[in-house]
Amino acid sequence: MSGITPIPTEHIDNFFASLSDAILFFHKELCPHCKNMEKVLDKFSAKTPSVEIFSIDGEAYPELLSKLSFERVPTLAFVRNGTVVKVKTGLMNPRELKALYSSL
Amino acid sequence: MSTTYDVIILGGGVAGMTSAIYAARANLRVLILDENACGGLVNWTKVIENMPSYTSIGGMELVERIQEQVEALGVDIEEAACIDSIDLTGEEKIIEADDTIYKAKAVILATGRKPIPLEVAGECENVHFCAICDGAAYKGKKVLVVGGGNSGFDESIALLDQGIEELLLVEKMNRFFAAQSTQDELTSHANATILHSTEVTAVSCDEKLESVTLRNVATNETIEYPCDGIFVFMGQQPGTAIFQEQLSLDSDGYIETDELMATSLAGVFAAGDVRPKKYRQITTAMADGTVAALEAERYIRSLAG
């Protein structure tokens, strides 16, 4: 995934506690749905720059997937004030993502 | 970004991007609109070995290279676009997407196809269409693969590589359609079984999948197959519902064209898998895209008198 910043190690080490308003994008390198989801996140990010968006390679960090109770990608974890408030698996379009984000 | 173009191409797969290359090189102003990422089904292809120029290349890598070429030619690309409405009937073609109204003199429809769902599965959470995306969840478990073409066999091998304990592939027709080398590779796995003349007639799924009912279409015999997941690769169908009130479609929903990719509407062309055709390959998509763009150019020049 090229368009979204890989999550820095310090955020993983403290399990996202330092993030106030972020979306974590779990993906796999050769996953076509993930490629589509990346474009959706790019579009969302352009319209909502205040939200930090990070990518996490699900194959590199399988323990995080397990900790958050999912196994499939693409999956988004929404973080507010250091807490994962929502985990959503599957492809969404930009409007669906915006609506989900707004509902949290 | 401007909203007025010479040509708008709906769909950024190989057919659409090839059209964009030809149209841009003809000095036309071009926009590609795609509801997903560019590349279409090629993104789902692990390895491509039948396209001149590369002995072997990954699908995503090929898409990346074509897209770089398209962007270098100044083509505007809008990916993850939510398309609200399309009016192809007038001389000016109008497309509303992402709350923006785009206008063009000509449109090339290259929206491709989407996977055919397994209707009997309903809303079962354990039904999937991508081994790479979802296969890891079934490590050490039993899965059913539906579809005996190249996708079914390729994705089965990908599933086994992820540690599937037992895999059964079924194909409704009386033979498999995948390349023999791929069939041989799958059958070399001791934990893979393949059955032709077999269809799924029911899925037992409450909170999670429990079993499927399989019917031998030759003998009518049925068996219950307990499994944890289903991966469906039964081919594709065109996503043409949004055009059906305006364009002539065939009985399967494909956009009818002549050999020059012209549709039933002036200034509207179609290319690639969205057309009725016998061979759906990257190379034939490129051929369609080429012809569609050259004809679109010719049409636009004719408007100028």
Coordinates of C-alpha atoms in Angstrom, one line a residue:
Chain A
M1 CA 0.0 0.0 0.0
S2 CA 1.6 3.2 -1.1
G3 CA -0.8 6.1 -0.5
I4 CA -1.2 5.8 3.2
T5 CA 1.5 6.1 5.9
P6 CA 2.5 2.8 7.5
I7 CA 1.8 3.1 11.2
P8 CA 4.9 4.0 13.3
T9 CA 6.1 1.4 15.7
E10 CA 5.4 3.5 18.7
H11 CA 1.7 3.5 18.0
I12 CA 1.7 -0.3 17.9
D13 CA 3.8 -0.6 21.0
N14 CA 1.3 1.4 23.1
F15 CA -1.6 -0.2 21.3
F16 CA -2.9 3.1 19.7
A17 CA -3.2 4.9 23.1
S18 CA -1.4 8.0 21.7
L19 CA -4.0 8.4 18.8
S20 CA -6.9 10.8 19.3
D21 CA -8.8 10.5 16.0
A22 CA -7.5 7.9 13.6
I23 CA -8.4 5.2 11.2
L24 CA -6.2 2.1 11.0
F25 CA -6.3 0.3 7.7
F26 CA -5.4 -3.3 7.9
H27 CA -4.5 -4.8 4.5
K28 CA -2.5 -7.4 2.7
E29 CA -0.1 -6.7 -0.1
L30 CA -1.9 -8.6 -2.9
C31 CA -5.4 -8.1 -1.7
P32 CA -7.5 -6.5 -4.5
H33 CA -10.2 -5.3 -2.2
C34 CA -7.6 -3.6 -0.1
K35 CA -6.3 -1.8 -3.2
N36 CA -9.9 -0.5 -3.7
M37 CA -10.2 0.4 -0.1
E38 CA -7.0 2.4 -0.2
K39 CA -8.5 4.6 -2.9
V40 CA -11.6 5.1 -0.8
L41 CA -9.4 6.2 2.2
D42 CA -7.4 8.5 0.0
K43 CA -10.7 10.2 -1.0
F44 CA -11.9 10.3 2.6
S45 CA -8.6 11.7 3.8
A46 CA -8.7 14.5 1.2
K47 CA -12.1 15.7 2.5
T48 CA -11.4 15.0 6.2
P49 CA -7.7 15.9 6.8
S50 CA -8.1 16.1 10.5
V51 CA -8.3 12.3 10.8
E52 CA -5.0 10.5 10.9
I53 CA -5.0 7.4 8.6
F54 CA -2.4 4.7 9.0
S55 CA -1.9 1.4 7.2
I56 CA -1.0 -1.8 8.9
D57 CA 0.1 -4.9 7.0
G58 CA -2.0 -7.7 8.4
E59 CA 0.5 -10.3 7.5
A60 CA 3.3 -8.5 9.4
Y61 CA 1.1 -8.0 12.5
P62 CA -1.2 -11.0 12.8
E63 CA -1.2 -10.6 16.6
L64 CA -3.0 -7.2 16.2
L65 CA -5.7 -8.8 14.1
S66 CA -6.2 -11.4 16.7
K67 CA -6.3 -8.8 19.5
L68 CA -9.0 -6.9 17.7
S69 CA -10.9 -10.1 16.9
F70 CA -10.9 -10.2 13.1
E71 CA -9.0 -12.2 10.5
R72 CA -10.1 -10.8 7.2
V73 CA -9.0 -7.7 5.2
P74 CA -9.6 -5.0 4.3
T75 CA -10.5 -4.0 7.9
L76 CA -10.7 -0.5 9.4
A77 CA -10.2 0.1 13.1
F78 CA -11.5 3.5 14.2
V79 CA -9.6 5.0 17.2
R80 CA -10.9 7.8 19.3
N81 CA -8.9 9.2 22.3
G82 CA -6.7 6.1 22.4
T83 CA -9.5 3.6 22.3
V84 CA -10.6 1.4 19.4
V85 CA -14.3 2.3 19.2
K86 CA -15.2 0.3 16.0
V87 CA -13.8 -2.4 13.8
K88 CA -15.3 -2.8 10.3
T89 CA -14.4 -5.4 7.8
G90 CA -15.1 -5.2 4.1
L91 CA -15.1 -2.8 1.2
M92 CA -17.1 0.5 1.5
N93 CA -17.5 3.4 -0.9
P94 CA -16.5 6.9 0.2
R95 CA -20.1 7.8 1.2
E96 CA -20.5 4.7 3.3
L97 CA -17.2 5.4 5.0
K98 CA -18.1 9.0 5.7
A99 CA -21.5 7.9 7.1
L100 CA -19.9 5.3 9.3
Y101 CA -17.3 7.7 10.6
S102 CA -19.9 10.3 11.3
S103 CA -22.0 7.8 13.3
L104 CA -19.2 7.1 15.8
Chain B
M1 CA -9.9 19.6 -12.2
S2 CA -12.1 20.5 -15.1
T3 CA -15.5 18.9 -15.5
T4 CA -15.7 19.1 -19.3
Y5 CA -13.9 16.6 -21.5
D6 CA -13.7 15.3 -25.0
V7 CA -14.0 11.7 -23.8
I8 CA -15.1 10.3 -20.5
I9 CA -14.2 6.6 -19.9
L10 CA -16.2 4.8 -17.4
G11 CA -14.0 2.0 -16.0
G12 CA -10.3 2.0 -15.5
G13 CA -9.5 -1.6 -16.4
V14 CA -7.2 -2.5 -19.2
A15 CA -9.8 -1.7 -21.9
G16 CA -10.5 1.7 -20.3
M17 CA -6.9 2.6 -19.8
T18 CA -5.9 1.5 -23.3
S19 CA -8.7 3.7 -24.6
A20 CA -7.3 6.6 -22.5
I21 CA -3.8 6.1 -24.0
Y22 CA -5.1 6.3 -27.5
A23 CA -7.5 9.2 -26.9
A24 CA -4.8 11.2 -25.0
R25 CA -2.3 10.7 -27.8
A26 CA -4.9 12.0 -30.2
N27 CA -4.9 15.3 -28.1
L28 CA -8.3 14.7 -26.7
R29 CA -9.1 15.7 -23.1
V30 CA -9.8 12.5 -21.2
L31 CA -11.2 11.5 -17.9
I32 CA -11.4 8.0 -16.4
L33 CA -14.0 7.5 -13.8
D34 CA -13.9 4.2 -11.8
E35 CA -15.9 3.2 -8.8
N36 CA -12.9 1.3 -7.5
A37 CA -9.2 1.4 -8.1
C38 CA -8.0 1.3 -11.7
G39 CA -7.2 -2.2 -13.1
G40 CA -10.4 -4.1 -12.7
L41 CA -10.2 -7.8 -12.7
V42 CA -6.5 -7.7 -13.6
N43 CA -5.9 -6.7 -10.0
W44 CA -7.3 -10.1 -9.0
T45 CA -4.9 -12.0 -11.2
K46 CA -1.8 -13.2 -9.4
V47 CA 0.4 -13.9 -12.4
I48 CA 0.0 -12.9 -16.1
E49 CA 1.9 -14.9 -18.6
N50 CA 0.0 -14.5 -21.9
M51 CA 0.6 -10.8 -22.6
P52 CA 3.3 -9.9 -25.0
S53 CA 6.1 -7.8 -23.3
Y54 CA 6.4 -9.7 -20.0
T55 CA 7.3 -13.4 -19.6
S56 CA 5.5 -13.2 -16.3
I57 CA 4.1 -10.2 -14.3
G58 CA 1.8 -9.8 -11.4
G59 CA -1.6 -8.4 -12.1
M60 CA -1.3 -5.4 -9.8
E61 CA 2.2 -4.6 -11.1
L62 CA 0.9 -4.6 -14.7
V63 CA -1.9 -2.3 -13.7
E64 CA 0.5 0.0 -12.0
R65 CA 2.7 0.3 -15.1
I66 CA -0.3 0.9 -17.4
Q67 CA -1.6 3.5 -15.0
E68 CA 1.7 5.3 -14.9
Q69 CA 1.6 5.5 -18.7
V70 CA -1.9 6.9 -18.7
E71 CA -1.1 9.5 -16.1
A72 CA 2.0 10.6 -17.9
L73 CA -0.2 11.4 -20.9
G74 CA -2.2 13.9 -18.8
V75 CA -5.4 11.8 -18.4
D76 CA -7.4 12.8 -15.3
I77 CA -8.3 9.8 -13.2
E78 CA -11.0 9.7 -10.5
E79 CA -11.0 6.5 -8.6
A80 CA -13.4 5.4 -5.8
A81 CA -16.0 7.5 -7.6
C82 CA -19.7 7.2 -6.6
I83 CA -21.6 7.5 -9.8
D84 CA -25.1 8.9 -9.3
S85 CA -26.6 9.3 -12.8
I86 CA -25.7 9.0 -16.4
D87 CA -27.4 10.6 -19.4
L88 CA -25.9 9.3 -22.6
T89 CA -28.8 10.1 -24.9
G90 CA -28.0 13.7 -25.9
E91 CA -25.2 15.1 -28.0
E92 CA -23.6 16.2 -24.8
K93 CA -23.0 13.2 -22.5
I94 CA -23.6 14.0 -18.8
I95 CA -22.3 12.0 -15.8
E96 CA -22.9 12.9 -12.2
A97 CA -20.4 11.5 -9.8
D98 CA -19.4 12.6 -6.3
D99 CA -21.8 15.5 -6.5
T100 CA -20.0 16.8 -9.6
I101 CA -21.4 17.0 -13.1
Y102 CA -19.1 15.9 -15.8
K103 CA -19.7 16.5 -19.5
A104 CA -18.2 15.0 -22.6
K105 CA -18.6 14.8 -26.3
A106 CA -18.1 11.0 -26.3
V107 CA -18.2 8.3 -23.7
I108 CA -16.5 4.9 -23.7
L109 CA -18.1 2.3 -21.4
A110 CA -15.5 -0.1 -20.1
T111 CA -17.1 -1.1 -16.8
G112 CA -16.2 -4.8 -17.1
R113 CA -17.8 -7.5 -15.1
K114 CA -18.3 -8.5 -11.5
P115 CA -18.4 -11.9 -9.7
I116 CA -21.5 -14.0 -10.0
P117 CA -22.9 -14.6 -6.5
L118 CA -23.9 -18.0 -5.1
E119 CA -27.6 -17.3 -4.9
V120 CA -28.4 -20.1 -2.4
A121 CA -25.9 -18.7 0.1
G122 CA -28.0 -15.7 1.0
E123 CA -26.3 -13.4 3.5
C124 CA -24.0 -16.1 5.0
E125 CA -20.9 -14.4 6.4
N126 CA -18.7 -17.3 5.4
V127 CA -19.1 -16.9 1.7
H128 CA -16.1 -15.2 0.0
F129 CA -14.8 -14.2 -3.4
C130 CA -11.1 -13.7 -2.7
A131 CA -8.6 -16.2 -1.3
I132 CA -5.9 -13.7 -0.5
C133 CA -8.3 -11.4 1.4
D134 CA -10.1 -14.0 3.4
G135 CA -8.3 -17.3 3.2
A136 CA -6.2 -16.9 6.4
A137 CA -9.4 -17.1 8.5
Y138 CA -9.7 -20.8 7.4
K139 CA -6.3 -22.1 8.3
G140 CA -6.7 -25.6 9.6
K141 CA -10.4 -25.7 8.4
K142 CA -12.5 -27.1 5.6
V143 CA -13.6 -25.0 2.7
L144 CA -15.6 -25.5 -0.5
V145 CA -14.6 -23.8 -3.7
V146 CA -17.3 -23.3 -6.3
G147 CA -16.1 -23.0 -9.9
G148 CA -13.9 -25.1 -12.2
G149 CA -12.3 -22.4 -14.3
N150 CA -8.8 -20.8 -13.9
S151 CA -10.0 -18.6 -11.0
G152 CA -11.4 -21.5 -9.0
F153 CA -8.2 -23.6 -9.4
D154 CA -5.8 -20.7 -8.9
E155 CA -7.6 -19.5 -5.8
S156 CA -7.8 -23.0 -4.4
I157 CA -4.0 -23.3 -4.7
A158 CA -3.7 -19.9 -2.8
L159 CA -6.0 -21.3 -0.1
L160 CA -4.0 -24.4 0.4
D161 CA -0.9 -22.3 0.6
Q162 CA -2.5 -20.5 3.6
G163 CA -2.9 -23.8 5.4
I164 CA -6.4 -25.0 4.6
E165 CA -6.8 -28.5 6.0
E166 CA -9.3 -29.8 3.5
L167 CA -10.5 -28.3 0.2
L168 CA -13.3 -29.5 -2.1
L169 CA -13.7 -27.9 -5.5
V170 CA -16.9 -28.4 -7.4
E171 CA -17.9 -27.5 -11.0
K172 CA -21.5 -27.8 -12.3
M173 CA -20.5 -28.6 -15.9
N174 CA -19.2 -32.1 -16.8
R175 CA -15.6 -31.0 -17.1
F176 CA -13.2 -28.4 -15.7
F177 CA -12.2 -25.3 -17.7
A178 CA -8.9 -24.4 -16.0
A179 CA -5.6 -24.8 -17.8
Q180 CA -4.4 -28.4 -17.4
S181 CA -1.2 -27.4 -15.7
T182 CA -3.2 -25.6 -13.0
Q183 CA -5.5 -28.6 -12.6
D184 CA -2.4 -30.8 -12.2
E185 CA -1.0 -28.5 -9.6
L186 CA -4.1 -28.6 -7.5
T187 CA -4.6 -32.3 -7.7
S188 CA -1.1 -32.9 -6.6
H189 CA -2.2 -31.7 -3.2
A190 CA -3.3 -34.7 -1.1
N191 CA -5.9 -32.6 0.8
A192 CA -7.7 -31.3 -2.3
T193 CA -10.6 -33.0 -4.0
I194 CA -12.2 -31.9 -7.3
L195 CA -15.7 -32.9 -8.5
H196 CA -17.3 -31.9 -11.8
S197 CA -21.0 -32.4 -12.6
T198 CA -21.7 -31.1 -9.0
E199 CA -23.7 -28.1 -7.9
V200 CA -24.5 -26.4 -4.6
T201 CA -28.2 -26.6 -4.0
A202 CA -28.5 -25.4 -0.4
V203 CA -26.3 -23.8 2.3
S204 CA -26.9 -24.3 6.0
C205 CA -25.8 -21.2 7.7
D206 CA -27.1 -19.8 11.0
E207 CA -24.6 -17.7 12.9
K208 CA -21.9 -19.4 10.9
L209 CA -21.7 -21.8 8.0
E210 CA -22.3 -25.5 9.0
S211 CA -22.7 -27.4 5.7
V212 CA -23.7 -27.3 2.1
T213 CA -25.8 -29.6 0.1
L214 CA -24.2 -30.8 -3.1
R215 CA -26.1 -32.5 -6.0
N216 CA -24.6 -34.6 -8.7
V217 CA -26.4 -33.2 -11.8
A218 CA -25.9 -36.5 -13.7
T219 CA -27.2 -38.9 -11.1
N220 CA -29.3 -36.5 -9.0
E221 CA -27.6 -37.9 -5.9
T222 CA -27.2 -35.4 -3.0
I223 CA -24.7 -35.3 -0.2
E224 CA -24.2 -33.1 2.8
Y225 CA -20.7 -31.6 3.0
P226 CA -19.8 -30.0 6.4
C227 CA -17.4 -27.1 5.9
D228 CA -16.4 -23.8 7.4
G229 CA -16.2 -21.5 4.4
I230 CA -17.2 -21.2 0.8
F231 CA -15.2 -19.4 -1.9
V232 CA -17.1 -18.7 -5.1
F233 CA -15.6 -18.3 -8.5
M234 CA -18.4 -19.0 -10.9
G235 CA -17.5 -16.4 -13.4
Q236 CA -18.6 -12.8 -14.0
Q237 CA -21.6 -10.8 -15.1
P238 CA -21.7 -7.3 -16.5
G239 CA -22.5 -4.3 -14.3
T240 CA -24.8 -2.6 -16.8
A241 CA -27.9 -1.9 -14.8
I242 CA -27.3 1.8 -14.8
F243 CA -27.2 1.8 -18.7
Q244 CA -30.2 -0.5 -19.4
E245 CA -32.8 2.2 -19.9
Q246 CA -30.6 4.0 -22.5
L247 CA -28.6 1.4 -24.4
S248 CA -29.3 -1.8 -26.3
L249 CA -28.2 -4.7 -24.1
D250 CA -28.2 -8.4 -25.1
S251 CA -30.2 -11.0 -23.1
D252 CA -27.3 -11.5 -20.7
G253 CA -27.0 -7.8 -20.0
Y254 CA -23.9 -7.1 -22.1
I255 CA -23.8 -3.9 -24.1
E256 CA -24.3 -4.6 -27.8
T257 CA -21.8 -3.1 -30.2
D258 CA -20.7 -3.4 -33.8
E259 CA -17.2 -4.4 -34.7
L260 CA -16.1 -0.8 -34.2
M261 CA -17.3 -0.7 -30.6
A262 CA -20.2 1.6 -31.4
T263 CA -23.3 1.1 -29.3
S264 CA -26.9 1.9 -30.1
L265 CA -26.3 5.6 -29.1
A266 CA -24.2 8.1 -31.2
G267 CA -21.0 9.0 -29.4
V268 CA -21.2 6.1 -27.0
F269 CA -18.8 3.3 -27.3
A270 CA -18.2 0.1 -25.3
A271 CA -15.0 -1.9 -24.8
G272 CA -13.7 -4.9 -23.0
D273 CA -15.6 -7.4 -20.9
V274 CA -18.8 -5.4 -20.8
R275 CA -19.4 -6.4 -24.5
P276 CA -20.7 -9.8 -25.6
K277 CA -17.6 -11.7 -26.7
K278 CA -16.1 -15.1 -26.8
Y279 CA -12.6 -14.5 -25.5
R280 CA -12.1 -12.2 -22.5
Q281 CA -8.4 -11.7 -22.2
I282 CA -6.2 -8.7 -21.4
T283 CA -5.1 -8.6 -25.1
T284 CA -8.7 -8.6 -26.4
A285 CA -9.6 -5.9 -23.9
M286 CA -6.7 -3.8 -25.3
A287 CA -7.9 -4.4 -28.8
D288 CA -11.4 -3.2 -27.9
G289 CA -10.0 -0.2 -26.1
T290 CA -7.9 0.7 -29.1
V291 CA -10.8 0.6 -31.5
A292 CA -13.2 2.4 -29.2
A293 CA -10.8 5.3 -28.7
L294 CA -10.0 5.6 -32.4
E295 CA -13.7 5.6 -33.2
A296 CA -14.4 8.1 -30.4
E297 CA -11.8 10.4 -31.9
R298 CA -13.3 10.0 -35.3
Y299 CA -16.8 10.8 -34.0
I300 CA -15.6 13.9 -32.1
R301 CA -13.7 15.2 -35.2
S302 CA -16.9 14.7 -37.2
L303 CA -18.8 16.9 -34.7
A304 CA -16.3 19.7 -35.4
G305 CA -17.4 19.5 -39.0

